[in-house]
mmCIF file of C-alpha atoms in Angstrom:
data_model
loop_
_atom_site.group_PDB
_atom_site.id
_atom_site.type_symbol
_atom_site.label_atom_id
_atom_site.label_comp_id
_atom_site.label_asym_id
_atom_site.label_seq_id
_atom_site.Cartn_x
_atom_site.Cartn_y
_atom_site.Cartn_z
ATOM 1 C CA UNK F 1 4.710 -53.743 -129.781
ATOM 2 C CA UNK F 2 3.897 -50.002 -128.923
ATOM 3 C CA UNK F 3 5.235 -48.187 -132.079
ATOM 4 C CA UNK F 4 6.626 -45.951 -130.149
ATOM 5 C CA UNK F 5 3.336 -44.565 -128.770
ATOM 6 C CA UNK F 6 2.899 -43.365 -124.998
ATOM 7 C CA UNK F 7 -0.357 -43.191 -123.770
ATOM 8 C CA UNK F 8 -1.733 -42.463 -120.037
ATOM 9 C CA UNK F 9 -4.309 -45.203 -119.205
ATOM 10 C CA UNK F 10 -6.539 -45.010 -116.245
ATOM 11 C CA UNK F 11 -8.178 -48.190 -115.306
ATOM 12 C CA UNK F 12 -10.916 -47.393 -112.777
ATOM 13 C CA UNK F 13 -12.619 -50.025 -110.173
ATOM 14 C CA UNK F 14 -15.606 -49.344 -108.790
ATOM 15 C CA UNK F 15 -16.449 -52.967 -108.308
ATOM 16 C CA UNK F 16 -16.505 -55.021 -105.250
ATOM 17 C CA UNK F 17 -14.492 -58.515 -105.847
ATOM 18 C CA UNK F 18 -16.284 -61.573 -106.300
ATOM 19 C CA UNK F 19 -19.406 -61.199 -106.793
ATOM 20 C CA UNK F 20 -18.466 -60.308 -110.861
ATOM 21 C CA UNK F 21 -15.780 -61.789 -112.784
ATOM 22 C CA UNK F 22 -14.938 -57.082 -113.430
ATOM 23 C CA UNK F 23 -12.782 -56.638 -110.996
ATOM 24 C CA UNK F 24 -10.233 -60.668 -111.553
ATOM 25 C CA UNK F 25 -10.510 -59.920 -115.294
ATOM 26 C CA UNK F 26 -9.708 -56.042 -115.545
ATOM 27 C CA UNK F 27 -6.334 -57.103 -113.306
ATOM 28 C CA UNK F 28 -5.425 -58.977 -116.391
ATOM 29 C CA UNK F 29 -5.479 -56.504 -118.760
ATOM 30 C CA UNK F 30 -3.407 -54.491 -116.031
ATOM 31 C CA UNK F 31 -0.579 -56.584 -116.550
ATOM 32 C CA UNK F 32 -1.235 -56.812 -120.421
ATOM 33 C CA UNK F 33 -0.983 -53.058 -120.309
ATOM 34 C CA UNK F 34 2.222 -53.483 -118.809
ATOM 35 C CA UNK F 35 4.195 -55.175 -121.814
ATOM 36 C CA UNK F 36 3.784 -52.324 -124.167
ATOM 37 C CA UNK F 37 5.790 -49.196 -122.054
ATOM 38 C CA UNK F 38 2.237 -46.986 -121.740
ATOM 39 C CA UNK F 39 1.972 -44.967 -118.437
ATOM 40 C CA UNK F 40 -0.314 -46.779 -116.519
ATOM 41 C CA UNK F 41 -2.261 -45.818 -112.910
ATOM 42 C CA UNK F 42 -5.099 -47.983 -111.340
ATOM 43 C CA UNK F 43 -7.856 -45.684 -109.351
ATOM 44 C CA UNK F 44 -10.207 -47.009 -106.885
ATOM 45 C CA UNK F 45 -13.200 -45.461 -106.411
ATOM 46 C CA UNK F 46 -17.103 -46.186 -104.528
ATOM 47 C CA UNK F 47 -16.531 -50.361 -104.082
ATOM 48 C CA UNK F 48 -13.592 -50.876 -105.808
ATOM 49 C CA UNK F 49 -11.871 -50.133 -102.500
ATOM 50 C CA UNK F 50 -12.625 -53.342 -101.480
ATOM 51 C CA UNK F 51 -10.716 -55.138 -103.902
ATOM 52 C CA UNK F 52 -8.028 -53.820 -101.723
ATOM 53 C CA UNK F 53 -9.196 -54.983 -98.622
ATOM 54 C CA UNK F 54 -6.294 -56.885 -96.193
ATOM 55 C CA UNK F 55 -7.220 -60.621 -95.284
ATOM 56 C CA UNK F 56 -9.515 -62.182 -98.621
ATOM 57 C CA UNK F 57 -9.703 -65.630 -97.818
ATOM 58 C CA UNK F 58 -12.444 -67.054 -100.465
ATOM 59 C CA UNK F 59 -11.796 -71.113 -99.738
ATOM 60 C CA UNK F 60 -15.067 -71.383 -97.918
ATOM 61 C CA UNK F 61 -16.296 -69.341 -101.003
ATOM 62 C CA UNK F 62 -14.805 -72.240 -103.322
ATOM 63 C CA UNK F 63 -12.963 -69.056 -105.476
ATOM 64 C CA UNK F 64 -10.276 -68.106 -106.737
ATOM 65 C CA UNK F 65 -8.242 -65.668 -104.132
ATOM 66 C CA UNK F 66 -6.630 -62.829 -106.431
ATOM 67 C CA UNK F 67 -5.772 -60.087 -104.077
ATOM 68 C CA UNK F 68 -2.138 -61.251 -103.757
ATOM 69 C CA UNK F 69 -1.846 -59.624 -107.580
ATOM 70 C CA UNK F 70 -2.216 -56.402 -106.895
ATOM 71 C CA UNK F 71 1.253 -56.758 -104.408
ATOM 72 C CA UNK F 72 2.702 -58.080 -107.707
ATOM 73 C CA UNK F 73 1.523 -55.416 -109.392
ATOM 74 C CA UNK F 74 4.902 -53.354 -108.584
ATOM 75 C CA UNK F 75 7.352 -55.688 -110.181
ATOM 76 C CA UNK F 76 5.694 -55.167 -113.420
ATOM 77 C CA UNK F 77 6.490 -51.381 -112.846
ATOM 78 C CA UNK F 78 2.808 -51.051 -112.083
ATOM 79 C CA UNK F 79 3.513 -48.618 -109.338
ATOM 80 C CA UNK F 80 0.138 -45.970 -109.677
ATOM 81 C CA UNK F 81 -2.479 -47.067 -107.428
ATOM 82 C CA UNK F 82 -4.545 -43.879 -106.257
ATOM 83 C CA UNK F 83 -7.662 -44.457 -103.677
ATOM 84 C CA UNK F 84 -10.844 -42.037 -103.594
ATOM 85 C CA UNK F 85 -9.984 -40.780 -99.732
ATOM 86 C CA UNK F 86 -14.602 -40.173 -100.099
ATOM 87 C CA UNK F 87 -14.886 -43.830 -100.981
ATOM 88 C CA UNK F 88 -12.773 -45.183 -98.450
ATOM 89 C CA UNK F 89 -14.464 -42.958 -95.717
ATOM 90 C CA UNK F 90 -18.413 -43.996 -96.708
ATOM 91 C CA UNK F 91 -17.221 -47.495 -95.954
ATOM 92 C CA UNK F 92 -15.200 -47.293 -92.986
ATOM 93 C CA UNK F 93 -12.363 -48.164 -94.080
ATOM 94 C CA UNK F 94 -8.632 -47.274 -93.578
ATOM 95 C CA UNK F 95 -5.408 -46.518 -95.209
ATOM 96 C CA UNK F 96 -4.324 -49.621 -93.272
ATOM 97 C CA UNK F 97 -6.279 -51.846 -93.951
ATOM 98 C CA UNK F 98 -5.640 -52.170 -97.333
ATOM 99 C CA UNK F 99 -2.712 -54.755 -98.642
ATOM 100 C CA UNK F 100 -0.575 -52.693 -100.632
ATOM 101 C CA UNK F 101 1.080 -49.458 -100.822
ATOM 102 C CA UNK F 102 -1.501 -46.599 -102.250
ATOM 103 C CA UNK F 103 -1.665 -42.944 -102.905
ATOM 104 C CA UNK F 104 -5.363 -41.590 -101.106
ATOM 105 C CA UNK F 105 -6.571 -38.535 -103.162
ATOM 106 C CA UNK F 106 -9.765 -36.632 -102.552
ATOM 107 C CA UNK F 107 -12.518 -36.639 -104.762
ATOM 108 C CA UNK F 108 -11.514 -33.344 -106.686
ATOM 109 C CA UNK F 109 -8.015 -34.356 -106.956
ATOM 110 C CA UNK F 110 -9.166 -37.827 -108.540
ATOM 111 C CA UNK F 111 -11.562 -35.974 -111.228
ATOM 112 C CA UNK F 112 -8.474 -34.091 -112.090
ATOM 113 C CA UNK F 113 -6.195 -37.021 -112.942
ATOM 114 C CA UNK F 114 -9.092 -38.625 -114.761
ATOM 115 C CA UNK F 115 -9.026 -35.311 -116.584
ATOM 116 C CA UNK F 116 -5.487 -36.137 -117.565
ATOM 117 C CA UNK F 117 -5.461 -39.479 -118.888
ATOM 118 C CA UNK F 118 -5.416 -40.185 -122.973
ATOM 119 C CA UNK F 119 -8.038 -43.620 -121.641
ATOM 120 C CA UNK F 120 -9.903 -44.070 -119.378
ATOM 121 C CA UNK F 121 -11.261 -47.918 -118.744
ATOM 122 C CA UNK F 122 -13.784 -48.468 -116.148
ATOM 123 C CA UNK F 123 -14.284 -52.392 -114.641
ATOM 124 C CA UNK W 1 -14.482 -35.740 -121.774
ATOM 125 C CA UNK W 2 -17.264 -37.274 -122.989
ATOM 126 C CA UNK W 3 -18.776 -39.443 -119.610
ATOM 127 C CA UNK W 4 -21.102 -42.236 -120.996
ATOM 128 C CA UNK W 5 -23.664 -43.630 -118.186
ATOM 129 C CA UNK W 6 -26.240 -46.777 -118.828
ATOM 130 C CA UNK W 7 -27.682 -47.824 -115.495
ATOM 131 C CA UNK W 8 -30.726 -45.875 -113.737
ATOM 132 C CA UNK W 9 -30.148 -44.044 -110.920
ATOM 133 C CA UNK W 10 -33.279 -45.707 -109.384
ATOM 134 C CA UNK W 11 -31.302 -49.230 -109.163
ATOM 135 C CA UNK W 12 -27.654 -48.118 -109.223
ATOM 136 C CA UNK W 13 -24.908 -45.206 -107.753
ATOM 137 C CA UNK W 14 -23.093 -45.263 -111.293
ATOM 138 C CA UNK W 15 -24.901 -41.650 -112.292
ATOM 139 C CA UNK W 16 -24.075 -39.906 -108.677
ATOM 140 C CA UNK W 17 -20.354 -41.202 -108.990
ATOM 141 C CA UNK W 18 -20.366 -39.679 -112.511
ATOM 142 C CA UNK W 19 -21.533 -36.482 -111.796
ATOM 143 C CA UNK W 20 -19.346 -36.035 -108.871
ATOM 144 C CA UNK W 21 -16.471 -36.848 -111.341
ATOM 145 C CA UNK W 22 -17.752 -34.568 -113.779
ATOM 146 C CA UNK W 23 -15.790 -31.018 -114.510
ATOM 147 C CA UNK W 24 -16.702 -27.908 -116.425
ATOM 148 C CA UNK W 25 -16.689 -28.578 -120.034
ATOM 149 C CA UNK W 26 -17.716 -32.291 -119.930
ATOM 150 C CA UNK W 27 -19.831 -33.664 -121.574
ATOM 151 C CA UNK W 28 -22.202 -36.876 -120.013
ATOM 152 C CA UNK W 29 -24.613 -39.174 -122.140
ATOM 153 C CA UNK W 30 -27.177 -41.160 -121.226
ATOM 154 C CA UNK W 31 -28.051 -44.158 -122.691
ATOM 155 C CA UNK W 32 -29.784 -47.726 -122.322
ATOM 156 C CA UNK W 33 -31.588 -47.550 -118.694
ATOM 157 C CA UNK W 34 -29.812 -44.680 -117.454
ATOM 158 C CA UNK W 35 -32.241 -42.658 -120.199
ATOM 159 C CA UNK W 36 -34.478 -42.497 -117.800
ATOM 160 C CA UNK W 37 -32.489 -39.785 -115.410
ATOM 161 C CA UNK W 38 -33.554 -38.044 -118.608
ATOM 162 C CA UNK W 39 -36.833 -37.350 -117.540
ATOM 163 C CA UNK W 40 -38.949 -34.887 -115.798
ATOM 164 C CA UNK W 41 -40.244 -37.344 -112.939
ATOM 165 C CA UNK W 42 -36.728 -37.997 -112.446
ATOM 166 C CA UNK W 43 -35.163 -34.550 -112.010
ATOM 167 C CA UNK W 44 -34.249 -34.935 -108.541
ATOM 168 C CA UNK W 45 -31.419 -37.365 -109.748
ATOM 169 C CA UNK W 46 -29.534 -35.019 -112.106
ATOM 170 C CA UNK W 47 -29.935 -31.851 -108.808
ATOM 171 C CA UNK W 48 -25.963 -32.581 -108.643
ATOM 172 C CA UNK W 49 -24.640 -32.040 -112.297
ATOM 173 C CA UNK W 50 -21.626 -29.485 -111.529
ATOM 174 C CA UNK W 51 -21.777 -25.883 -113.276
ATOM 175 C CA UNK W 52 -20.696 -25.986 -117.404
ATOM 176 C CA UNK W 53 -21.352 -30.028 -117.781
ATOM 177 C CA UNK W 54 -23.844 -30.338 -120.805
ATOM 178 C CA UNK W 55 -25.757 -33.841 -120.939
ATOM 179 C CA UNK W 56 -27.184 -35.833 -123.650
ATOM 180 C CA UNK W 57 -29.384 -38.625 -123.794
ATOM 181 C CA UNK W 58 -29.494 -41.165 -126.583
ATOM 182 C CA UNK W 59 -33.099 -40.950 -128.175
ATOM 183 C CA UNK W 60 -33.630 -44.312 -129.566
ATOM 184 C CA UNK W 61 -33.197 -46.193 -126.215
ATOM 185 C CA UNK W 62 -35.727 -42.708 -124.756
ATOM 186 C CA UNK W 63 -38.425 -43.930 -127.330
ATOM 187 C CA UNK W 64 -37.687 -47.781 -126.425
ATOM 188 C CA UNK W 65 -38.796 -47.200 -123.378
ATOM 189 C CA UNK W 66 -41.748 -45.184 -124.025
ATOM 190 C CA UNK W 67 -40.157 -42.118 -122.006
ATOM 191 C CA UNK W 68 -39.652 -39.210 -125.435
ATOM 192 C CA UNK W 69 -42.590 -37.514 -124.397
ATOM 193 C CA UNK W 70 -41.130 -37.103 -121.065
ATOM 194 C CA UNK W 71 -37.607 -35.750 -121.889
ATOM 195 C CA UNK W 72 -37.019 -33.201 -118.773
ATOM 196 C CA UNK W 73 -35.832 -29.439 -119.975
ATOM 197 C CA UNK W 74 -32.177 -28.745 -120.644
ATOM 198 C CA UNK W 75 -31.317 -32.287 -121.902
ATOM 199 C CA UNK W 76 -30.178 -32.653 -125.886
ATOM 200 C CA UNK W 77 -31.431 -35.990 -127.376
ATOM 201 C CA UNK W 78 -29.479 -37.531 -129.735
ATOM 202 C CA UNK W 79 -29.240 -40.486 -132.430
ATOM 203 C CA UNK W 80 -26.747 -42.737 -133.031
ATOM 204 C CA UNK W 81 -24.841 -40.435 -135.333
ATOM 205 C CA UNK W 82 -25.226 -38.207 -132.790
ATOM 206 C CA UNK W 83 -23.669 -40.122 -129.801
ATOM 207 C CA UNK W 84 -20.309 -40.654 -132.397
ATOM 208 C CA UNK W 85 -20.134 -36.617 -132.615
ATOM 209 C CA UNK W 86 -20.139 -36.192 -129.113
ATOM 210 C CA UNK W 87 -17.145 -39.100 -128.820
ATOM 211 C CA UNK W 88 -15.048 -37.361 -131.761
ATOM 212 C CA UNK W 89 -16.012 -34.021 -130.328
ATOM 213 C CA UNK W 90 -15.027 -34.873 -126.962
ATOM 214 C CA UNK W 91 -10.917 -34.859 -126.164
ATOM 215 C CA UNK W 92 -11.495 -38.591 -124.119
ATOM 216 C CA UNK W 93 -14.260 -40.960 -123.148
ATOM 217 C CA UNK W 94 -14.665 -42.483 -120.554
ATOM 218 C CA UNK W 95 -17.822 -45.375 -119.172
ATOM 219 C CA UNK W 96 -18.734 -45.471 -116.197
ATOM 220 C CA UNK W 97 -19.486 -49.370 -115.670
ATOM 221 C CA UNK X 1 -11.456 -40.437 -137.040
ATOM 222 C CA UNK X 2 -10.455 -44.270 -135.794
ATOM 223 C CA UNK X 3 -12.164 -45.575 -133.228
ATOM 224 C CA UNK X 4 -11.840 -48.875 -131.083
ATOM 225 C CA UNK X 5 -14.457 -50.875 -129.279
ATOM 226 C CA UNK X 6 -14.744 -52.983 -126.149
ATOM 227 C CA UNK X 7 -17.652 -55.478 -125.583
ATOM 228 C CA UNK X 8 -17.848 -56.659 -122.097
ATOM 229 C CA UNK X 9 -21.423 -58.140 -122.302
ATOM 230 C CA UNK X 10 -22.700 -61.176 -124.248
ATOM 231 C CA UNK X 11 -25.558 -60.871 -126.308
ATOM 232 C CA UNK X 12 -29.232 -60.242 -125.614
ATOM 233 C CA UNK X 13 -28.145 -60.364 -121.983
ATOM 234 C CA UNK X 14 -27.776 -57.139 -121.780
ATOM 235 C CA UNK X 15 -28.047 -54.081 -124.386
ATOM 236 C CA UNK X 16 -23.934 -53.846 -124.025
ATOM 237 C CA UNK X 17 -23.651 -55.341 -127.716
ATOM 238 C CA UNK X 18 -26.993 -54.005 -129.180
ATOM 239 C CA UNK X 19 -25.729 -50.762 -128.161
ATOM 240 C CA UNK X 20 -21.748 -51.201 -129.552
ATOM 241 C CA UNK X 21 -22.769 -52.473 -132.794
ATOM 242 C CA UNK X 22 -25.514 -49.592 -133.104
ATOM 243 C CA UNK X 23 -22.430 -47.233 -132.806
ATOM 244 C CA UNK X 24 -20.306 -48.618 -135.161
ATOM 245 C CA UNK X 25 -22.664 -48.692 -138.122
ATOM 246 C CA UNK X 26 -23.120 -44.792 -137.468
ATOM 247 C CA UNK X 27 -19.843 -44.292 -136.872
ATOM 248 C CA UNK X 28 -18.727 -46.122 -140.188
ATOM 249 C CA UNK X 29 -21.818 -44.310 -141.866
ATOM 250 C CA UNK X 30 -20.151 -40.793 -141.065
ATOM 251 C CA UNK X 31 -17.556 -41.800 -142.580
ATOM 252 C CA UNK X 32 -15.131 -42.654 -139.985
ATOM 253 C CA UNK X 33 -12.913 -46.573 -138.839
ATOM 254 C CA UNK X 34 -13.914 -49.456 -136.621
ATOM 255 C CA UNK X 35 -10.539 -50.247 -136.157
ATOM 256 C CA UNK X 36 -11.328 -53.308 -134.046
ATOM 257 C CA UNK X 37 -13.900 -54.615 -131.501
ATOM 258 C CA UNK X 38 -12.588 -56.435 -128.732
ATOM 259 C CA UNK X 39 -14.998 -58.667 -126.957
ATOM 260 C CA UNK X 40 -14.076 -59.506 -123.074
ATOM 261 C CA UNK X 41 -15.631 -60.632 -120.122
ATOM 262 C CA UNK X 42 -18.867 -62.523 -121.258
ATOM 263 C CA UNK X 43 -18.851 -60.054 -124.448
ATOM 264 C CA UNK X 44 -17.334 -63.408 -125.595
ATOM 265 C CA UNK X 45 -20.615 -65.081 -126.183
ATOM 266 C CA UNK X 46 -21.445 -62.189 -129.335
ATOM 267 C CA UNK X 47 -18.708 -65.178 -131.121
ATOM 268 C CA UNK X 48 -20.622 -68.309 -130.818
ATOM 269 C CA UNK X 49 -21.964 -69.787 -134.060
ATOM 270 C CA UNK X 50 -24.641 -71.953 -132.342
ATOM 271 C CA UNK X 51 -26.503 -69.013 -130.870
ATOM 272 C CA UNK X 52 -30.247 -69.848 -133.013
ATOM 273 C CA UNK X 53 -32.284 -67.001 -131.841
ATOM 274 C CA UNK X 54 -36.003 -66.780 -132.786
ATOM 275 C CA UNK X 55 -37.305 -65.412 -136.085
ATOM 276 C CA UNK X 56 -39.017 -62.181 -135.363
ATOM 277 C CA UNK X 57 -36.091 -60.954 -132.797
ATOM 278 C CA UNK X 58 -32.494 -59.404 -134.322
ATOM 279 C CA UNK X 59 -29.544 -62.033 -135.106
ATOM 280 C CA UNK X 60 -27.293 -60.277 -132.404
ATOM 281 C CA UNK X 61 -23.956 -62.742 -133.949
ATOM 282 C CA UNK X 62 -25.087 -62.601 -137.790
ATOM 283 C CA UNK X 63 -25.134 -58.786 -137.615
ATOM 284 C CA UNK X 64 -21.325 -58.974 -135.863
ATOM 285 C CA UNK X 65 -20.194 -61.254 -139.100
ATOM 286 C CA UNK X 66 -21.847 -59.046 -141.571
ATOM 287 C CA UNK X 67 -20.229 -55.840 -139.780
ATOM 288 C CA UNK X 68 -16.574 -57.740 -140.216
ATOM 289 C CA UNK X 69 -17.639 -58.608 -144.139
ATOM 290 C CA UNK X 70 -19.108 -54.840 -145.237
ATOM 291 C CA UNK X 71 -16.640 -52.920 -143.691
ATOM 292 C CA UNK X 72 -13.518 -54.559 -142.828
ATOM 293 C CA UNK X 73 -14.037 -54.531 -138.937
ATOM 294 C CA UNK X 74 -11.387 -56.313 -137.108
ATOM 295 C CA UNK X 75 -13.595 -58.698 -134.434
ATOM 296 C CA UNK X 76 -11.493 -60.266 -131.994
ATOM 297 C CA UNK X 77 -12.009 -62.342 -129.320
ATOM 298 C CA UNK X 78 -10.022 -62.258 -125.962
ATOM 299 C CA UNK X 79 -8.631 -66.330 -125.762
ATOM 300 C CA UNK X 80 -8.398 -66.269 -122.107
ATOM 301 C CA UNK X 81 -11.915 -65.340 -121.544
ATOM 302 C CA UNK X 82 -12.954 -67.567 -124.562
ATOM 303 C CA UNK X 83 -11.470 -70.508 -123.127
ATOM 304 C CA UNK X 84 -13.074 -69.846 -119.499
ATOM 305 C CA UNK X 85 -16.408 -70.048 -121.032
ATOM 306 C CA UNK X 86 -16.051 -72.703 -123.875
ATOM 307 C CA UNK X 87 -15.796 -69.780 -126.943
ATOM 308 C CA UNK X 88 -12.878 -72.599 -129.111
ATOM 309 C CA UNK X 89 -12.310 -72.181 -132.978
ATOM 310 C CA UNK X 90 -14.735 -75.016 -133.586
ATOM 311 C CA UNK X 91 -17.542 -72.398 -132.594
ATOM 312 C CA UNK X 92 -16.560 -69.498 -133.525
ATOM 313 C CA UNK X 93 -18.966 -67.223 -135.811
ATOM 314 C CA UNK X 94 -17.482 -66.012 -139.141
ATOM 315 C CA UNK X 95 -15.945 -63.032 -139.208
ATOM 316 C CA UNK X 96 -14.583 -62.954 -135.787
ATOM 317 C CA UNK X 97 -10.762 -64.448 -134.581
ATOM 318 C CA UNK X 98 -9.547 -65.397 -131.301
ATOM 319 C CA UNK X 99 -6.130 -63.830 -129.663
ATOM 320 C CA UNK X 100 -4.599 -62.124 -127.069
ATOM 321 C CA UNK X 101 -5.407 -59.407 -124.417
ATOM 322 C CA UNK X 102 -2.335 -57.599 -125.830
ATOM 323 C CA UNK X 103 -4.716 -56.801 -128.914
ATOM 324 C CA UNK X 104 -7.110 -54.610 -126.340
ATOM 325 C CA UNK X 105 -4.023 -52.756 -125.483
ATOM 326 C CA UNK X 106 -2.442 -52.626 -128.947
ATOM 327 C CA UNK X 107 -6.278 -51.150 -130.276
ATOM 328 C CA UNK X 108 -6.636 -48.266 -127.368
ATOM 329 C CA UNK X 109 -2.845 -46.970 -128.349
ATOM 330 C CA UNK X 110 -3.611 -46.974 -132.147
ATOM 331 C CA UNK X 111 -7.246 -45.358 -132.040
ATOM 332 C CA UNK X 112 -8.130 -42.079 -131.521
ATOM 333 C CA UNK X 113 -10.999 -43.320 -128.962
ATOM 334 C CA UNK X 114 -12.043 -46.065 -127.275
ATOM 335 C CA UNK X 115 -15.468 -46.507 -126.662
ATOM 336 C CA UNK X 116 -15.992 -49.699 -123.881
ATOM 337 C CA UNK X 117 -19.744 -51.445 -123.331
ATOM 338 C CA UNK X 118 -20.476 -53.222 -120.540
ATOM 339 C CA UNK X 119 -22.023 -53.349 -117.264
#
């Protein structure tokens, strides 16, 4: 399917969940990309860090809670989840508040990592 | 890297987020509502532009909004052909949505 | 050079679809290849043949169809996003086809650049 080509993909998440469909449908692309044997990573910056917060409860909002999917990524061999430190700090969110293991990077490290990719898709 | 921004910096933080991650040798292209950042009156929105990053604005979008006469110095106006050339010239492209 | 295009927004509400189409036109005119345009999120609404704008406005859907007919550009609508929004074979405009998200990932792999237009 991938014709032997392996590219470095980074999916950049900058939006909070539920206010738009970007986070949910973005996650669907991430899951599909796992089938193509590419080098996939996810970056969470700005409001994207809210996607990973523990304790999401959508019952009263009447929407689908897709946050458990982040925990399932490991089963798809998607293990590179990067969260930007400055984005966490600006929102008063601690790494311990997140529902999945991530690597916290400073903004400069994150920018350097983006610069090493072949394909960057923002959602 | 070519960074593409399409939101007004007066409404959204997209341009600031882009500038915070742009590095020397990169290019930033302002399209759609982001073209307002390229005008003299909005120069403050580009104050955080890192050294060595070149700035471009899509002229059809500037013209559509009646802003062609207000282009700030140091920003290069390009048409869609110029947009295509920028994408081809930089090794990768990132749209800041 | 080979370009892949991703369109994330519907027609008329946002400029994304216009920008993407203009980019495709300019790329082809410059001798490049637009390998595929993938429509995702509300972008799937670019593919309904029920679109009927006022006569003095551009017809965004027909413009995409013409791009496919004149230049052989592959217009692919994401099936999952389309079903969510009521886009099915019965109301699909000419030149578009419905397929899976894998077509987007494949396009990103095969193209030299993937250019994303959205909100």
